[in-house]
PDB file of C-alpha atoms in Angstrom:
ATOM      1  CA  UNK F  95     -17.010 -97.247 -40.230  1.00 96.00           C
ATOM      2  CA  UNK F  96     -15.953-100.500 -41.948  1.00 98.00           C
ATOM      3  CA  UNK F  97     -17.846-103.442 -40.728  1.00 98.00           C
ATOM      4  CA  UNK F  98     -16.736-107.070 -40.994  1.00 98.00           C
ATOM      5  CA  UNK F  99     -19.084-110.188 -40.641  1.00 98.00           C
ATOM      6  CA  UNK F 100     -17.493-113.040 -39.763  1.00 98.00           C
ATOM      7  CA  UNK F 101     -19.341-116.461 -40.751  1.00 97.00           C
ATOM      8  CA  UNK F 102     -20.027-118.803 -39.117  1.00 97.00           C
ATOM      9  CA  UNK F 103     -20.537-117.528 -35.762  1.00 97.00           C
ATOM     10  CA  UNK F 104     -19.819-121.333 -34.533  1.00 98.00           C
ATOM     11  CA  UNK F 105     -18.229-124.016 -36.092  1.00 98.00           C
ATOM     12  CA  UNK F 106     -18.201-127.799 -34.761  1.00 98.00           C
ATOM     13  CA  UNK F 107     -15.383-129.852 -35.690  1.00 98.00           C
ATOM     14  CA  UNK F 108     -13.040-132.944 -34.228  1.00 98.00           C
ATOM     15  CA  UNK F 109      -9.546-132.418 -34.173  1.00 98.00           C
ATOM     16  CA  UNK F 110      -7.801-133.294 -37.403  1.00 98.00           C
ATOM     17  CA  UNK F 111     -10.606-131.491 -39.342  1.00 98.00           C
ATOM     18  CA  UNK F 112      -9.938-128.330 -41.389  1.00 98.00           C
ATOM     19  CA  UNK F 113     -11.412-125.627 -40.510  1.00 98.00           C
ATOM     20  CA  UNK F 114     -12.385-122.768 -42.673  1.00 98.00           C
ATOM     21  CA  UNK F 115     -13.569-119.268 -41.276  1.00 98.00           C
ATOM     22  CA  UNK F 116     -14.957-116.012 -43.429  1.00 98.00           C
ATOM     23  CA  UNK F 117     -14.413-112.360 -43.007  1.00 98.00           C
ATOM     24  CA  UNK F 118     -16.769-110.210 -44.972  1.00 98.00           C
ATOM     25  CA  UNK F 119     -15.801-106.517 -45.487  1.00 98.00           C
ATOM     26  CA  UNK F 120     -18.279-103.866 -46.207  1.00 98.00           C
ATOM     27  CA  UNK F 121     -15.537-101.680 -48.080  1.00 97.00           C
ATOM     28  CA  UNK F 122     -12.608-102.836 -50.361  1.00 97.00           C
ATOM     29  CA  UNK F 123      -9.895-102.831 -47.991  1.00 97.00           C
ATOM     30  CA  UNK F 124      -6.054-103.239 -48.748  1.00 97.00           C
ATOM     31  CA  UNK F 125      -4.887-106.415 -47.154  1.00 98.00           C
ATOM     32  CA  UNK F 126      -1.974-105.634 -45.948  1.00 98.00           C
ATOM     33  CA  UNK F 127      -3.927-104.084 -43.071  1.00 98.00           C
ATOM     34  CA  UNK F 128      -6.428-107.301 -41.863  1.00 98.00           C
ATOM     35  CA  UNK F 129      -5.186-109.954 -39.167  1.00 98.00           C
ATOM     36  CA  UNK F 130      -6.644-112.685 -37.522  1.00 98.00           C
ATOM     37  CA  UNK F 131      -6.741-113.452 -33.805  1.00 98.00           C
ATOM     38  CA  UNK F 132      -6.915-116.539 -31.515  1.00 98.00           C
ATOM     39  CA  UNK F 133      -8.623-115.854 -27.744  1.00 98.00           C
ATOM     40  CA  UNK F 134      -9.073-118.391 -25.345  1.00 98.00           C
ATOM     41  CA  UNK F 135     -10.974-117.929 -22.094  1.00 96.00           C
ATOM     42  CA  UNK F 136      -9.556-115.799 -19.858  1.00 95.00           C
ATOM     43  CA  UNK F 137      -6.624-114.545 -22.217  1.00 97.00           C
ATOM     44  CA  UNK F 138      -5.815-111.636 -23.994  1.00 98.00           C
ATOM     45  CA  UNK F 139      -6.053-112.029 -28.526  1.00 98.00           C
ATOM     46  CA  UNK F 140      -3.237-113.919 -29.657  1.00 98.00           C
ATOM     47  CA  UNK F 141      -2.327-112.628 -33.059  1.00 98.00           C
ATOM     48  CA  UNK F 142      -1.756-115.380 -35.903  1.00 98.00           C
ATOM     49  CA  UNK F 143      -2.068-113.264 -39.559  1.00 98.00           C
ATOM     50  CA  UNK F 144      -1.037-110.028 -40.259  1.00 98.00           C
ATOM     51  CA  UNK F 145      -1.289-108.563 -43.923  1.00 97.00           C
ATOM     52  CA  UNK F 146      -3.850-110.921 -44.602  1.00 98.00           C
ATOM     53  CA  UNK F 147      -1.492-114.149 -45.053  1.00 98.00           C
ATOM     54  CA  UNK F 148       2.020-113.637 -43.076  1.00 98.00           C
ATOM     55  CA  UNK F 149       2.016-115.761 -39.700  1.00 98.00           C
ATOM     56  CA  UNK F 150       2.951-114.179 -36.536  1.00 98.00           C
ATOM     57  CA  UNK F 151       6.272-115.611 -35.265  1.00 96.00           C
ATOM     58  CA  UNK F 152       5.327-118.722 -33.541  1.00 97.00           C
ATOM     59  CA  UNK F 153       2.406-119.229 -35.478  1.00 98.00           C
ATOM     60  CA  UNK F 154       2.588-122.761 -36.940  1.00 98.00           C
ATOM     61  CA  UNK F 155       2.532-123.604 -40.803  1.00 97.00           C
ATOM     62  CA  UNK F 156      -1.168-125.370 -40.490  1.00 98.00           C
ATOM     63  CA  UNK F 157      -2.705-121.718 -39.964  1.00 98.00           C
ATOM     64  CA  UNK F 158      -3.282-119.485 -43.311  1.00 98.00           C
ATOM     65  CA  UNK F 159      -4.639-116.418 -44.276  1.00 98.00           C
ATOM     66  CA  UNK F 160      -6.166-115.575 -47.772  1.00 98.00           C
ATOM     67  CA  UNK F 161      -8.109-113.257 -49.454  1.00 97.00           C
ATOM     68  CA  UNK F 162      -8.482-109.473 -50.607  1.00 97.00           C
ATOM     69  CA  UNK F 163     -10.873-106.452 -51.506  1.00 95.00           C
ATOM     70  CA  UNK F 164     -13.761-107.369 -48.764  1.00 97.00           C
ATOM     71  CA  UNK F 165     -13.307-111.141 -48.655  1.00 98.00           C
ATOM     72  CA  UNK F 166     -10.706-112.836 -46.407  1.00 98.00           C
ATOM     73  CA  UNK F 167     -10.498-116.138 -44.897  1.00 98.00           C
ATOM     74  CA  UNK F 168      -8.406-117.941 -42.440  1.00 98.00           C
ATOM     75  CA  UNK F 169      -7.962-121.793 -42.611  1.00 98.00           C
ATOM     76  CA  UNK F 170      -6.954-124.148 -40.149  1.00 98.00           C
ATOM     77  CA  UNK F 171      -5.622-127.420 -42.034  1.00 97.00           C
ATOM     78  CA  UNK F 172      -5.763-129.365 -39.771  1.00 97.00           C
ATOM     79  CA  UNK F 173      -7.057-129.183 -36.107  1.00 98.00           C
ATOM     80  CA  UNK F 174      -5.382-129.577 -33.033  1.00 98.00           C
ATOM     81  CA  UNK F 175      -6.636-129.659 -29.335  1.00 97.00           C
ATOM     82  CA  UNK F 176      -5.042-126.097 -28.457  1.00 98.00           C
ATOM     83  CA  UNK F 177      -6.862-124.818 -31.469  1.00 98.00           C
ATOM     84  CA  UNK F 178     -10.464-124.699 -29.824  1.00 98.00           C
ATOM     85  CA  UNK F 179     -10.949-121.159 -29.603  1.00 98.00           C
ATOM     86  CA  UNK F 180     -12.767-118.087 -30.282  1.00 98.00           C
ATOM     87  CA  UNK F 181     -11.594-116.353 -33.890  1.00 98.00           C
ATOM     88  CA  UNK F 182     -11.381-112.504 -34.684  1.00 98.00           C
ATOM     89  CA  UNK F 183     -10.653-110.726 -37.781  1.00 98.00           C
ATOM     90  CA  UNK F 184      -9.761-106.960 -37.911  1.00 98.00           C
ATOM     91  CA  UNK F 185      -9.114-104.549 -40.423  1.00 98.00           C
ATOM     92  CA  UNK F 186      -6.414-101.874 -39.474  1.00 98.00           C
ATOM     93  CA  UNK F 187      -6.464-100.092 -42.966  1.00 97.00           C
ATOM     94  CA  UNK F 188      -9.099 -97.498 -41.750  1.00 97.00           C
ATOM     95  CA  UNK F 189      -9.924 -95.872 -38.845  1.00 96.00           C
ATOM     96  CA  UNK F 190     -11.937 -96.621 -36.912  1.00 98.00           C
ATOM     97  CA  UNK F 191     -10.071-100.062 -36.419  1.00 98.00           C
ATOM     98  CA  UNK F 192     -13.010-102.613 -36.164  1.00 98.00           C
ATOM     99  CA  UNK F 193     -12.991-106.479 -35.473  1.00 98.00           C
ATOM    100  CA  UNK F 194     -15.700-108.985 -37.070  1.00 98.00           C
ATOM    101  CA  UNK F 195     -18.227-110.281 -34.476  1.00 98.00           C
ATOM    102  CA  UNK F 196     -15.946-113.992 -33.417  1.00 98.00           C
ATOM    103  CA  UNK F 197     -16.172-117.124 -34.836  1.00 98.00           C
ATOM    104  CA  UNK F 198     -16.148-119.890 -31.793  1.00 98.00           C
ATOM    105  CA  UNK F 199     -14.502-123.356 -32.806  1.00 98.00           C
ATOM    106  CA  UNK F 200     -16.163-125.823 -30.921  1.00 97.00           C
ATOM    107  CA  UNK F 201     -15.133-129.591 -30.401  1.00 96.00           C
ATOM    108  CA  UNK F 202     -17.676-131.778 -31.951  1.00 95.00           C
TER     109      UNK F 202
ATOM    110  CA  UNK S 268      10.954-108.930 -27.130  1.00 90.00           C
ATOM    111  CA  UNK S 269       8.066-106.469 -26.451  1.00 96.00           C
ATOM    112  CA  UNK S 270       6.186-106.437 -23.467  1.00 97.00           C
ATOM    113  CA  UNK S 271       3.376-104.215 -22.342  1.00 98.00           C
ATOM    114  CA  UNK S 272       1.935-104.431 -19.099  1.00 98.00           C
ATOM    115  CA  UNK S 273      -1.918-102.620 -18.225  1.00 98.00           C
ATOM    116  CA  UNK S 274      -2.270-101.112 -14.879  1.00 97.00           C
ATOM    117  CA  UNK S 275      -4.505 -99.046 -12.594  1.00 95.00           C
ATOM    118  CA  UNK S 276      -7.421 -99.189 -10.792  1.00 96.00           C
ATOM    119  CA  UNK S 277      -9.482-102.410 -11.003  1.00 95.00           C
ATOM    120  CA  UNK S 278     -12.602-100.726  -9.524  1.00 98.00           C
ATOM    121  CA  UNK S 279     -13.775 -97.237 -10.703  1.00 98.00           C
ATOM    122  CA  UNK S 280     -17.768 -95.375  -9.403  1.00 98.00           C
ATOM    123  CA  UNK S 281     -20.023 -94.159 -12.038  1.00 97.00           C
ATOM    124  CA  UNK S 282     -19.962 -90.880 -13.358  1.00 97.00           C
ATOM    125  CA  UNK S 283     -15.898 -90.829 -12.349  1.00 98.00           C
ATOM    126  CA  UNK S 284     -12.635 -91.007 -14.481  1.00 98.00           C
ATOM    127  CA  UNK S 285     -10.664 -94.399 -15.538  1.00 98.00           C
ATOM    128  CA  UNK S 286      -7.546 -94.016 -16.123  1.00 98.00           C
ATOM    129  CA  UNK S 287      -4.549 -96.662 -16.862  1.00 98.00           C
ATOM    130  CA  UNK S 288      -1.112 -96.722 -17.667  1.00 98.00           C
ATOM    131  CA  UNK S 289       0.796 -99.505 -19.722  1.00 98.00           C
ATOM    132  CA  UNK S 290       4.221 -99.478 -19.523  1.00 98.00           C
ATOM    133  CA  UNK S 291       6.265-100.769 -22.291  1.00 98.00           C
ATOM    134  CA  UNK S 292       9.943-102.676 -21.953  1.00 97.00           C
ATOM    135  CA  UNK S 293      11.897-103.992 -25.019  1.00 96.00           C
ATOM    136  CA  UNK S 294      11.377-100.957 -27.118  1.00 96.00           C
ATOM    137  CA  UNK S 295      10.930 -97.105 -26.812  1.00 96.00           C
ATOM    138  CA  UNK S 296       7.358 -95.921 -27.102  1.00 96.00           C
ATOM    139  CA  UNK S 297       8.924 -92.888 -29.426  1.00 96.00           C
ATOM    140  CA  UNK S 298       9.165 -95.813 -32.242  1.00 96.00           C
ATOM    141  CA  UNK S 299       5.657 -96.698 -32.967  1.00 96.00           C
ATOM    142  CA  UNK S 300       1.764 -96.224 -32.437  1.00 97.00           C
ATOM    143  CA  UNK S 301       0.181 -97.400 -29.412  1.00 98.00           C
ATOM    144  CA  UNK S 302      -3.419 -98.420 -28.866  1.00 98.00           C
ATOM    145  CA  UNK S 303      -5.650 -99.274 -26.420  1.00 98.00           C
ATOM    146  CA  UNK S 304      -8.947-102.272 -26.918  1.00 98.00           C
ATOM    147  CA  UNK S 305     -11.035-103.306 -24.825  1.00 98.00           C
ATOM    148  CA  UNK S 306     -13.793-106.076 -24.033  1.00 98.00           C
ATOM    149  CA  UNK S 307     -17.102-106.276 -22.136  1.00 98.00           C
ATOM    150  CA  UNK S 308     -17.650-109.521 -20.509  1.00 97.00           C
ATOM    151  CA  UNK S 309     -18.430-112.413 -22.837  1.00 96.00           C
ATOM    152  CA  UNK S 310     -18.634-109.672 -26.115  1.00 97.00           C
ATOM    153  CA  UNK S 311     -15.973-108.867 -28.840  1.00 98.00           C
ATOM    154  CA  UNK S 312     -13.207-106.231 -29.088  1.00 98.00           C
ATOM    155  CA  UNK S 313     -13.554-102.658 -29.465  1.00 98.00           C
ATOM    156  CA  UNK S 314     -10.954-100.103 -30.683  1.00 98.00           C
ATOM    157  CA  UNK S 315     -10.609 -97.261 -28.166  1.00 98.00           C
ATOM    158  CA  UNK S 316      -7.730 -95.298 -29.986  1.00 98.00           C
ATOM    159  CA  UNK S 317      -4.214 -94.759 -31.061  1.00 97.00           C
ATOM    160  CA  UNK S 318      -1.170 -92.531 -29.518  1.00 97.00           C
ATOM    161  CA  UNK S 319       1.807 -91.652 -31.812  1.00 96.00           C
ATOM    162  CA  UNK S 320       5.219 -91.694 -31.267  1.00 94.00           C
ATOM    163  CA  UNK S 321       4.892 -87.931 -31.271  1.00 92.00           C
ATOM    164  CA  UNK S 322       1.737 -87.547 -29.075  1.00 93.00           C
ATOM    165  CA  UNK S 323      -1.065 -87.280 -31.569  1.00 96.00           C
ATOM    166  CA  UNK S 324      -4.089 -89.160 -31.078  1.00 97.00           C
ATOM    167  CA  UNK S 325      -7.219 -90.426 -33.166  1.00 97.00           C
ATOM    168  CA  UNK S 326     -10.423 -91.729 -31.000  1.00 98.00           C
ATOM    169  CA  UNK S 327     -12.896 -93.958 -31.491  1.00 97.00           C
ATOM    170  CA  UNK S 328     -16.033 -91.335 -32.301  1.00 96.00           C
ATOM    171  CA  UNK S 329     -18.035 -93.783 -30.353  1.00 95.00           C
ATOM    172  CA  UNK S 330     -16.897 -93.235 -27.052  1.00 95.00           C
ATOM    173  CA  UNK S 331     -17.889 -89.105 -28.190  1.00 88.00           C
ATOM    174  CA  UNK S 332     -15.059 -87.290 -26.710  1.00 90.00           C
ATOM    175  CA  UNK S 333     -14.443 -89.004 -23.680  1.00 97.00           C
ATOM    176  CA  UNK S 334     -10.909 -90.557 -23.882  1.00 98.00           C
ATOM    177  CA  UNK S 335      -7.523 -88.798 -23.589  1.00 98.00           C
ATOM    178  CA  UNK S 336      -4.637 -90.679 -24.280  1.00 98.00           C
ATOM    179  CA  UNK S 337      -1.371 -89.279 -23.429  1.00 97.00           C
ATOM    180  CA  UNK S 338       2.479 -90.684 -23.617  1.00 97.00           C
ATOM    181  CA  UNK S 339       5.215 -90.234 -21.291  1.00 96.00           C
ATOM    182  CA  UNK S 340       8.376 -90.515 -23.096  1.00 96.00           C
ATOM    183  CA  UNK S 341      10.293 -90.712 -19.672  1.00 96.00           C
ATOM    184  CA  UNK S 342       8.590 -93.549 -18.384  1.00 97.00           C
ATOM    185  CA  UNK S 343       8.481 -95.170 -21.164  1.00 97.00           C
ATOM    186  CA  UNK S 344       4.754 -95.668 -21.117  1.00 98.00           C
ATOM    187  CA  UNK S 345       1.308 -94.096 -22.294  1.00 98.00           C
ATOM    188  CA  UNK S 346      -2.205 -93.683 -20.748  1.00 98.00           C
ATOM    189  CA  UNK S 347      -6.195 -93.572 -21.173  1.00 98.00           C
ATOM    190  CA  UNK S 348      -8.407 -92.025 -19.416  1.00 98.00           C
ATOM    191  CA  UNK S 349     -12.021 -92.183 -19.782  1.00 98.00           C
ATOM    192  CA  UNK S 350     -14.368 -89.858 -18.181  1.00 97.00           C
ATOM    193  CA  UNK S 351     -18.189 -89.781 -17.203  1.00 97.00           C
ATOM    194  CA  UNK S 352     -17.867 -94.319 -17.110  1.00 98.00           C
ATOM    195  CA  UNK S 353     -20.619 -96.122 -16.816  1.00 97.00           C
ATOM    196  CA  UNK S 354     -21.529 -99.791 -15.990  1.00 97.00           C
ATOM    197  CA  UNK S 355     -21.252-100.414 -19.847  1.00 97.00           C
ATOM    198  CA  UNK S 356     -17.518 -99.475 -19.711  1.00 98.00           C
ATOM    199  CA  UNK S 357     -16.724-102.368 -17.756  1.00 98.00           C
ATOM    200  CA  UNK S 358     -14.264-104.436 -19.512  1.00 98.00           C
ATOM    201  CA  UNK S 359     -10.851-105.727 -20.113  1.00 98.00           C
ATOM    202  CA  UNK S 360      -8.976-103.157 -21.214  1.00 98.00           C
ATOM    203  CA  UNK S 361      -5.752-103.688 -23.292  1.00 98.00           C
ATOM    204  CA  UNK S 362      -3.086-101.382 -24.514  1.00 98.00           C
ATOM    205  CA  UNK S 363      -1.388-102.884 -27.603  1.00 98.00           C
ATOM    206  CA  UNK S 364       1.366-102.083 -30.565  1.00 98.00           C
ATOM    207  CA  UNK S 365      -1.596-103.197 -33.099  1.00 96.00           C
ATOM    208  CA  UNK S 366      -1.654-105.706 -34.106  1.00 96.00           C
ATOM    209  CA  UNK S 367       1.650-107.151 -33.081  1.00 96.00           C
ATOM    210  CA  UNK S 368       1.876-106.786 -29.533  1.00 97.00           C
ATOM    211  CA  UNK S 369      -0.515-106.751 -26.711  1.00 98.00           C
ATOM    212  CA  UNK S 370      -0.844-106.410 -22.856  1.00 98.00           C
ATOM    213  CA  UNK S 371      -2.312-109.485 -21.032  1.00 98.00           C
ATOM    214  CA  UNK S 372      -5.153-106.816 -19.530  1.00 98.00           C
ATOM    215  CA  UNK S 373      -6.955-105.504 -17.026  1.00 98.00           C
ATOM    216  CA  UNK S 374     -10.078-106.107 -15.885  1.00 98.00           C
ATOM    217  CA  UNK S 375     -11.912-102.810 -14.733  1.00 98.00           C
ATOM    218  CA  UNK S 376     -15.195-102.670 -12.759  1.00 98.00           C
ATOM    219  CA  UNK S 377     -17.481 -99.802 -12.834  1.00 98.00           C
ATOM    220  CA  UNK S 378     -19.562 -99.691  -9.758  1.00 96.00           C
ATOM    221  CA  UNK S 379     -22.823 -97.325  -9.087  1.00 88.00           C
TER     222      UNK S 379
END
């Protein structure tokens, strides 16, 4: 099983900060199979990257998605309010599909 | 536009079967893989397992044999069902075209 380590597990920022989160890999995977999600409370995983750096549709331009072999990062550039969330990567290359542990963004 | 809708019991005993059905509008469920997820209270996401367009399934060995998925091309919509559940299975559950589209969930409650 592939296992993905997200860091950090919390991050404190203000809005209009960037915010940078990691996604370790413990194999090489290809990236056109690792996304990132947004959840909020009581909501079901938004998806904002697929293939590592495409945005979902609706997704705007100040989320991106980097990275390849087992390092992959997704970068807010610059925070909004809405964007206070919890963060999940996932790989989809292998099964079984797997998810890193969440990274919550916390207001500061 | 996709939409996939969870549904089925909210409350299920120990030791008994869950089973749900999400129902998919704005596409045919012959055209793609379906999963389901789900997620314990206050945890991250698990993988449960994948349907194909033509029926054939791959499980998550951690659940150890007990999850059937099924699709009913008629209805448009495709199944889980988990036997033997236990308090740990409660969860949200979600069924989802991975990654693109997902349900909103359901919450399901395993009671002793």
């Amino acid at each position: 099983e592939i296992v993905l380590t997200q860091s950090p597990g919390t991050l404190s920022l203000s809005p209009g900060d960037r915010a940078t989160v990691s996604c370790r890999v413990s194999q090489t995977v290809n990236p056109s199979f690792v996304a990132w999600y947004q959840q909020k409370p009581g909501q079901a995983p938004r998806l904002l990257m697929y293939g590592t750096s495409t945005r979902a549709t609706g997704i705007p331009d100040r989320f991106s998605g980097s990275g390849s072999g087992t390092d992959f990062t997704l970068t807010i550039s610059r925070l909004e309010p809405e964007d206070f969330a919890v963060y999940y990567c996932q790989q989809y290359a292998r099964s079984p599909i797997t998810f890193g542990q969440g990274t919550r963004l916390d207001v500061k | 536009q996709m939409q996939l809708q969870e549904s089925g019991p909210g409350l299920v005993r120990a030791s008994e079967t869950l089973s749900l059905t999400c129902i998919v509008s704005g596409d045919s469920v012959t055209n793609y893989h379906w999963s389901w997820f789900r997620q314990p209270p206050g945890k991250g996401l698990e993988w449960l397992g994948f349907i194909s367009y033509s029926g054939g399934t791959n499980y998550n060995p951690s659940l150890k044999g007990r999850v059937t998925m099924s699709l009913d091309t008629s209805q448009n919509q495709f199944s889980l069902k988990m036997d033997s559940v236990a308090a740990t299975d409660t969860a949200m559950y979600y069924c989802a075209r991975n990654p693109y589209d997902w349900g909103q969930g359901t919450l399901v409650i395993v009671s002793s």
